[in-house]
Amino acid sequence: MINAGFENVRHYQTDTVTYIFVDGSSFRSRLTNLEKISSSIGELSDIIGNNKVSVIFNYDREQQLTLTTTKNPMGYFSGNINSWGISYKTKEAAGIINELTAVGKFNGKFYNSSLGKIDFIIYPEFRFRNIRLDIMYQTQLNISPAVEINLWRGSKFTGQVVFPIINEYEREYDQVRPGFINLSQDFKIKGNIFARATIGSFSAERLGVDLKLYRPFGQRWGLYAEGGLTGRILYYYSGWKHTPIKRFTWAVGGNYFVDYFDLMFDVRAARFMGKDIGVEGKLTRYFKKAVIGFYLQKTQAVDYNGGFYFSISIPPYNQKRKKFIRISPTPYYELVYNAQARQQEGRYYLTSPNETNAEIFFDILRFGQIIRNY
């Protein structure tokens, strides 16, 4: 598993089940993670004595889901993605490891640990807007490299710098300036609820705190909630300017996956950055290395608005960490078109530069959809 590129690997074998813990942060997408897990276990068929394997998939050492497969009548693991069963409950496998560690039968050591290692990721940014009558669009092109570090289990520090290349927006955007600078913590709450807390600076010039919650139900649908308390922060020629951190935003919604068409329906109600409350619906179609979708919204300040988005996976798709610092491009490049060029109304911030509609915190059920459709 380590040779395949997985990090934070550990395993334990009982009389009936072999448990393998792996961290998939080395790979660029959920599909690539599942392909690598399947092929690696298939190659280990002769070594694994048990007929059943449970792979506990982690991200930044925080447990996300359990994948289970059994040997076929020939005595081999098939190596195909669709041979896996999936559960979003990890308590049983993690509990076994914790009990063994407590009595001294397992040292809990992670092999190929990602602790303290650095990812240097290059994010291109292209924006455009139509708010002037004398020109069709104003454009902005930036190169925004970021440093990402896993400090402890479930944590991630992100520090980003924005280098402007082309700027037709306001003059302050000509400056080299910080982008996302924050610390996030992933954890699970009793009841199989995934959570992520983030503090620092976000997109849309927001500074503050944010909390995300997601609860899967079955294999195809889930509910989520997000709340944030932020202020606005800008870097002018004269220095930093910011407003008090008192703008409260929230969102509650749910999504449903239609396997046959590789579709996700998403509906939410939200209080946006402009203090307007409204509803929004999204339809997302997944392809192997791309995503395309459409959205429609109505709020107190925006009569009707909509647009489209697409995300494209950027190679290399497999990227082992050979040194202490790993340099790579953004996993997905995304472009979003918004019909109405409003800056605050109907808009919500992002808490990480790698948040896209291709892979977000609120679509963890996408793992199961990949398995069922493969």
Coordinates of C-alpha atoms in Angstrom, one line a residue:
M1 CA 0.0 0.0 0.0
I2 CA 2.9 2.3 0.7
N3 CA 4.5 1.6 -2.6
A4 CA 1.2 2.4 -4.3
G5 CA 1.4 5.9 -2.8
F6 CA -0.8 5.7 0.3
E7 CA 0.1 7.6 3.4
N8 CA -0.6 7.0 7.1
V9 CA -0.9 3.2 6.6
R10 CA -1.4 0.7 9.4
H11 CA -3.1 -2.7 9.6
Y12 CA -4.3 -5.4 12.0
Q13 CA -5.5 -9.0 11.3
T14 CA -8.1 -10.8 13.3
D15 CA -9.1 -14.4 12.8
T16 CA -11.7 -13.4 10.2
V17 CA -10.9 -9.9 8.9
T18 CA -7.9 -8.0 7.8
Y19 CA -8.2 -4.3 8.7
I20 CA -6.1 -1.8 6.6
F21 CA -6.0 1.9 7.4
V22 CA -4.9 4.2 4.5
D23 CA -4.9 7.9 3.8
G24 CA -5.8 9.0 0.3
S25 CA -4.5 12.5 0.3
S26 CA -1.7 11.6 -2.2
F27 CA -4.3 11.0 -5.0
R28 CA -6.1 13.7 -7.0
S29 CA -9.7 12.4 -6.9
R30 CA -12.0 9.9 -5.2
L31 CA -12.1 7.8 -8.3
T32 CA -8.3 7.5 -8.3
N33 CA -8.3 6.6 -4.6
L34 CA -10.8 3.8 -5.2
E35 CA -8.9 2.5 -8.3
K36 CA -5.6 2.3 -6.3
I37 CA -7.2 0.6 -3.3
S38 CA -8.9 -2.0 -5.5
S39 CA -5.8 -2.8 -7.6
S40 CA -3.5 -2.9 -4.5
I41 CA -5.7 -5.3 -2.6
G42 CA -6.1 -7.5 -5.7
E43 CA -2.3 -7.8 -5.8
L44 CA -2.2 -8.8 -2.2
S45 CA -4.5 -11.7 -2.6
D46 CA -1.8 -14.3 -2.0
I47 CA -0.5 -12.5 1.1
I48 CA -3.7 -11.8 2.9
G49 CA -4.8 -15.0 4.6
N50 CA -8.4 -13.9 5.5
N51 CA -11.2 -14.0 3.0
K52 CA -12.4 -10.5 4.1
V53 CA -10.7 -7.2 4.0
S54 CA -11.9 -3.9 5.5
V55 CA -10.1 -0.8 4.3
I56 CA -10.7 2.2 6.6
F57 CA -10.2 5.2 4.3
N58 CA -8.8 8.4 6.0
Y59 CA -8.1 11.9 4.9
D60 CA -5.5 13.8 6.8
R61 CA -5.6 10.8 9.2
E62 CA -9.3 11.4 10.0
Q63 CA -11.5 8.4 9.3
Q64 CA -14.1 8.9 6.6
L65 CA -15.5 5.5 5.5
T66 CA -15.1 1.7 5.5
L67 CA -14.7 -0.3 2.3
T68 CA -15.2 -4.1 2.5
T69 CA -14.6 -6.9 0.0
T70 CA -14.3 -10.7 0.0
K71 CA -12.4 -13.2 -2.0
N72 CA -14.1 -14.8 -5.0
P73 CA -14.5 -18.6 -5.4
M74 CA -11.0 -18.7 -6.9
G75 CA -9.5 -17.3 -3.7
Y76 CA -8.6 -13.9 -5.0
F77 CA -9.8 -10.3 -4.4
S78 CA -11.1 -9.2 -7.8
G79 CA -9.4 -5.8 -7.9
N80 CA -12.5 -4.2 -9.4
I81 CA -14.1 -1.1 -7.8
N82 CA -17.6 -2.5 -8.0
S83 CA -16.6 -5.5 -5.8
W84 CA -16.5 -3.3 -2.7
G85 CA -19.2 -2.6 -0.2
I86 CA -19.2 0.8 1.5
S87 CA -20.2 2.0 5.0
Y88 CA -19.8 5.5 6.3
K89 CA -19.5 4.2 9.8
T90 CA -15.9 3.6 11.0
K91 CA -16.5 3.2 14.8
E92 CA -16.2 -0.6 14.8
A93 CA -12.8 -0.9 13.1
A94 CA -11.4 2.1 14.9
G95 CA -12.6 0.7 18.2
I96 CA -10.7 -2.5 17.7
I97 CA -7.5 -0.6 17.1
N98 CA -8.1 1.6 20.1
E99 CA -8.7 -1.5 22.4
L100 CA -5.6 -3.2 21.1
T101 CA -3.5 -0.1 21.6
A102 CA -4.8 0.3 25.2
V103 CA -3.7 -3.2 26.2
G104 CA -0.4 -2.9 24.5
K105 CA -1.0 -5.3 21.6
F106 CA -0.9 -2.7 18.9
N107 CA 1.4 0.4 18.9
G108 CA -0.9 2.4 16.6
K109 CA 2.1 3.5 14.5
F110 CA 1.4 5.1 11.1
Y111 CA 3.7 4.1 8.3
N112 CA 4.6 6.7 5.7
S113 CA 3.2 9.4 7.9
S114 CA 2.1 12.7 6.4
L115 CA 2.5 14.5 9.8
G116 CA 4.2 17.9 9.3
K117 CA 4.9 17.3 5.6
I118 CA 4.2 20.1 3.1
D119 CA 2.1 20.3 0.0
F120 CA 2.9 23.2 -2.3
I121 CA -0.1 23.6 -4.6
I122 CA -0.4 26.0 -7.5
Y123 CA -3.9 27.4 -8.0
P124 CA -4.7 29.4 -11.1
E125 CA -7.6 31.9 -10.7
F126 CA -9.6 33.4 -13.6
R127 CA -12.5 35.7 -12.8
F128 CA -14.8 37.9 -14.9
R129 CA -17.8 40.2 -14.3
N130 CA -20.2 42.4 -16.2
I131 CA -21.0 45.5 -14.1
R132 CA -20.0 48.3 -16.5
L133 CA -21.8 49.6 -19.6
D134 CA -18.7 50.7 -21.5
I135 CA -17.0 47.3 -21.7
M136 CA -18.4 43.7 -22.0
Y137 CA -16.4 42.1 -19.2
Q138 CA -13.8 43.0 -16.7
T139 CA -11.3 40.1 -16.2
Q140 CA -8.8 39.1 -13.5
L141 CA -6.1 36.4 -13.8
N142 CA -4.0 35.4 -10.8
I143 CA -1.5 32.7 -9.9
S144 CA -2.1 31.8 -6.2
P145 CA 0.3 29.2 -4.8
A146 CA -0.6 27.7 -1.4
V147 CA 1.2 25.7 1.3
E148 CA -0.9 23.0 3.0
I149 CA 0.3 21.2 6.1
N150 CA -1.3 18.4 8.1
L151 CA -0.3 19.4 11.7
W152 CA -2.2 16.8 13.7
R153 CA -5.0 14.3 13.1
G154 CA -7.7 15.8 11.0
S155 CA -6.1 19.2 10.8
K156 CA -4.9 21.3 7.9
F157 CA -3.1 24.6 7.8
T158 CA -3.5 26.6 4.5
G159 CA -1.4 29.6 3.6
Q160 CA -1.8 31.2 0.2
V161 CA -0.3 34.2 -1.6
V162 CA -2.1 35.8 -4.7
F163 CA 0.1 37.1 -7.5
P164 CA -1.9 39.2 -10.0
I165 CA -1.1 38.7 -13.7
I166 CA -4.0 40.6 -15.3
N167 CA -6.3 42.9 -13.4
E168 CA -9.2 45.0 -14.7
Y169 CA -10.9 45.2 -11.3
E170 CA -10.3 47.8 -8.7
R171 CA -6.7 49.1 -8.2
E172 CA -6.2 47.3 -4.9
Y173 CA -6.2 44.0 -6.7
D174 CA -3.0 45.0 -8.4
Q175 CA -1.2 44.2 -5.1
V176 CA 0.5 40.9 -4.2
R177 CA -1.7 39.9 -1.2
P178 CA -2.6 37.0 1.0
G179 CA -5.4 34.6 -0.1
F180 CA -6.7 31.8 2.1
I181 CA -4.9 31.7 5.4
N182 CA -6.7 29.4 7.9
L183 CA -6.6 26.4 10.0
S184 CA -9.3 23.7 9.7
Q185 CA -10.1 20.6 11.8
D186 CA -12.1 17.6 10.6
F187 CA -13.9 15.3 13.2
K188 CA -16.8 13.1 13.5
I189 CA -19.7 13.6 16.0
K190 CA -21.7 10.8 17.5
G191 CA -24.5 9.8 15.2
N192 CA -22.2 9.5 12.1
I193 CA -22.0 13.2 11.5
F194 CA -19.0 14.6 9.6
A195 CA -17.8 18.0 10.8
R196 CA -15.3 20.6 9.8
A197 CA -14.4 23.8 11.7
T198 CA -12.3 26.5 10.1
I199 CA -10.9 29.8 11.4
G200 CA -9.0 32.4 9.3
S201 CA -9.5 34.1 6.0
F202 CA -11.7 32.7 3.3
S203 CA -12.8 33.6 -0.3
A204 CA -14.8 36.7 -1.1
E205 CA -12.6 38.7 1.3
R206 CA -14.1 37.2 4.4
L207 CA -12.4 36.7 7.8
G208 CA -13.8 34.7 10.7
V209 CA -15.0 31.2 11.7
D210 CA -17.0 28.6 9.9
L211 CA -18.6 25.2 10.8
K212 CA -19.8 22.6 8.4
L213 CA -21.9 19.5 9.2
Y214 CA -22.9 16.6 7.0
R215 CA -25.0 13.5 7.8
P216 CA -25.4 10.7 5.2
F217 CA -28.6 8.7 5.3
G218 CA -28.3 5.3 3.5
Q219 CA -26.3 5.3 0.3
R220 CA -27.8 8.0 -1.8
W221 CA -28.9 11.1 0.2
G222 CA -27.7 13.3 3.0
L223 CA -28.4 16.4 4.9
Y224 CA -26.0 19.3 5.7
A225 CA -25.7 22.6 7.5
E226 CA -23.1 25.4 7.5
G227 CA -22.8 28.5 9.7
G228 CA -20.3 31.3 9.7
L229 CA -19.5 34.5 11.5
T230 CA -17.3 36.7 9.4
G231 CA -16.2 40.3 8.6
R232 CA -14.8 41.7 5.4
I233 CA -11.0 42.1 5.0
L234 CA -9.2 44.0 2.2
Y235 CA -5.6 45.0 1.4
Y236 CA -5.4 48.5 0.2
Y237 CA -2.3 50.5 -0.8
S238 CA -2.4 52.0 2.7
G239 CA -2.6 48.6 4.4
W240 CA -5.2 46.3 5.8
K241 CA -8.8 47.3 6.2
H242 CA -11.5 45.2 7.9
T243 CA -15.0 45.3 9.2
P244 CA -16.1 43.8 12.6
I245 CA -16.6 40.0 12.6
K246 CA -20.4 40.0 13.0
R247 CA -21.9 39.0 9.7
F248 CA -23.8 35.8 10.3
T249 CA -24.4 33.5 7.4
W250 CA -26.0 30.0 7.3
A251 CA -27.1 27.3 4.9
V252 CA -29.2 24.1 5.4
G253 CA -29.9 21.6 2.6
G254 CA -29.7 18.1 1.3
N255 CA -28.5 16.2 -1.7
Y256 CA -29.6 13.1 -3.5
F257 CA -27.5 11.0 -5.9
V258 CA -29.1 9.3 -9.0
D259 CA -26.6 6.6 -9.8
Y260 CA -27.7 5.6 -13.3
F261 CA -27.1 9.1 -14.7
D262 CA -24.3 10.0 -12.3
L263 CA -26.3 13.0 -11.2
M264 CA -26.5 14.9 -7.9
F265 CA -29.5 17.0 -7.0
D266 CA -28.8 19.6 -4.3
V267 CA -31.3 22.0 -2.7
R268 CA -30.6 24.5 0.1
A269 CA -31.9 27.5 2.0
A270 CA -29.3 30.1 3.0
R271 CA -28.6 33.5 4.4
F272 CA -26.0 34.9 2.1
M273 CA -23.2 37.4 2.5
G274 CA -25.6 40.2 1.5
K275 CA -27.9 39.3 4.4
D276 CA -30.5 38.2 2.0
I277 CA -32.3 34.9 2.6
G278 CA -33.2 32.6 -0.3
V279 CA -33.3 29.2 -1.8
E280 CA -30.9 27.6 -4.3
G281 CA -31.1 24.4 -6.4
K282 CA -28.2 22.7 -8.2
L283 CA -27.9 19.9 -10.7
T284 CA -24.5 18.3 -11.1
R285 CA -23.4 15.7 -13.7
Y286 CA -20.2 13.7 -13.0
F287 CA -17.9 12.4 -15.6
K288 CA -14.6 10.5 -15.1
K289 CA -12.4 13.5 -14.9
A290 CA -14.8 16.4 -15.2
V291 CA -18.0 17.8 -13.7
I292 CA -20.6 20.1 -15.2
G293 CA -23.6 21.6 -13.5
F294 CA -26.3 24.3 -13.4
Y295 CA -27.9 26.2 -10.6
L296 CA -30.9 28.5 -10.0
Q297 CA -31.6 30.7 -7.0
K298 CA -34.1 33.2 -5.7
T299 CA -33.5 35.4 -2.6
Q300 CA -34.9 38.5 -1.0
A301 CA -32.5 40.7 -2.9
V302 CA -32.2 38.7 -6.2
D303 CA -35.4 38.1 -8.0
Y304 CA -34.1 35.2 -10.1
N305 CA -30.5 34.2 -10.8
G306 CA -28.7 31.3 -12.2
G307 CA -25.6 30.1 -14.0
F308 CA -23.4 27.1 -14.7
Y309 CA -20.1 25.7 -13.6
F310 CA -17.6 23.1 -14.7
S311 CA -14.6 21.5 -13.1
I312 CA -11.8 19.7 -14.9
S313 CA -9.3 17.3 -13.2
I314 CA -5.7 18.4 -13.7
P315 CA -2.9 15.8 -14.1
P316 CA -0.9 14.2 -12.7
Y317 CA -3.6 12.1 -11.1
N318 CA -1.3 9.9 -9.0
Q319 CA 1.3 11.8 -7.0
K320 CA 3.4 10.0 -4.5
R321 CA 5.2 12.0 -1.9
K322 CA 8.9 11.3 -2.6
K323 CA 10.3 14.2 -0.5
F324 CA 9.3 16.3 2.5
I325 CA 7.8 18.9 0.1
R326 CA 5.5 17.9 -2.7
I327 CA 4.7 20.4 -5.6
S328 CA 1.6 19.9 -7.6
P329 CA -1.1 21.8 -9.6
T330 CA -4.6 22.2 -8.3
P331 CA -6.6 18.9 -8.3
Y332 CA -9.5 20.5 -10.2
Y333 CA -9.7 23.8 -12.1
E334 CA -13.2 25.2 -11.9
L335 CA -15.0 28.1 -13.7
V336 CA -18.4 29.4 -12.5
Y337 CA -20.6 31.6 -14.5
N338 CA -23.1 33.8 -12.6
A339 CA -25.8 35.6 -14.6
Q340 CA -26.1 38.5 -12.2
A341 CA -22.8 40.2 -11.2
R342 CA -23.6 40.8 -7.6
Q343 CA -20.8 40.7 -5.1
Q344 CA -22.6 39.9 -1.9
E345 CA -26.3 39.0 -2.5
G346 CA -26.9 35.4 -3.4
R347 CA -23.2 34.6 -2.7
Y348 CA -21.5 32.4 -0.2
Y349 CA -17.8 32.1 0.6
L350 CA -15.4 29.1 0.3
T351 CA -13.2 28.1 3.2
S352 CA -10.4 26.3 1.1
P353 CA -8.8 27.0 -2.3
N354 CA -9.5 23.4 -3.3
E355 CA -13.2 23.5 -2.7
T356 CA -15.0 22.9 -6.0
N357 CA -18.3 21.4 -7.2
A358 CA -16.3 18.3 -8.2
E359 CA -15.3 17.3 -4.7
I360 CA -16.8 19.2 -1.7
F361 CA -17.3 18.4 2.0
F362 CA -21.1 17.9 1.4
D363 CA -20.8 15.1 -1.2
I364 CA -19.0 12.3 0.7
L365 CA -21.7 10.0 -0.7
R366 CA -20.0 10.3 -4.1
F367 CA -17.7 7.5 -3.0
G368 CA -20.6 5.1 -3.1
Q369 CA -21.9 6.4 -6.4
I370 CA -18.5 5.7 -8.0
I371 CA -18.6 2.1 -6.7
R372 CA -22.1 1.4 -7.9
N373 CA -21.5 3.0 -11.4
Y374 CA -18.1 1.6 -12.1

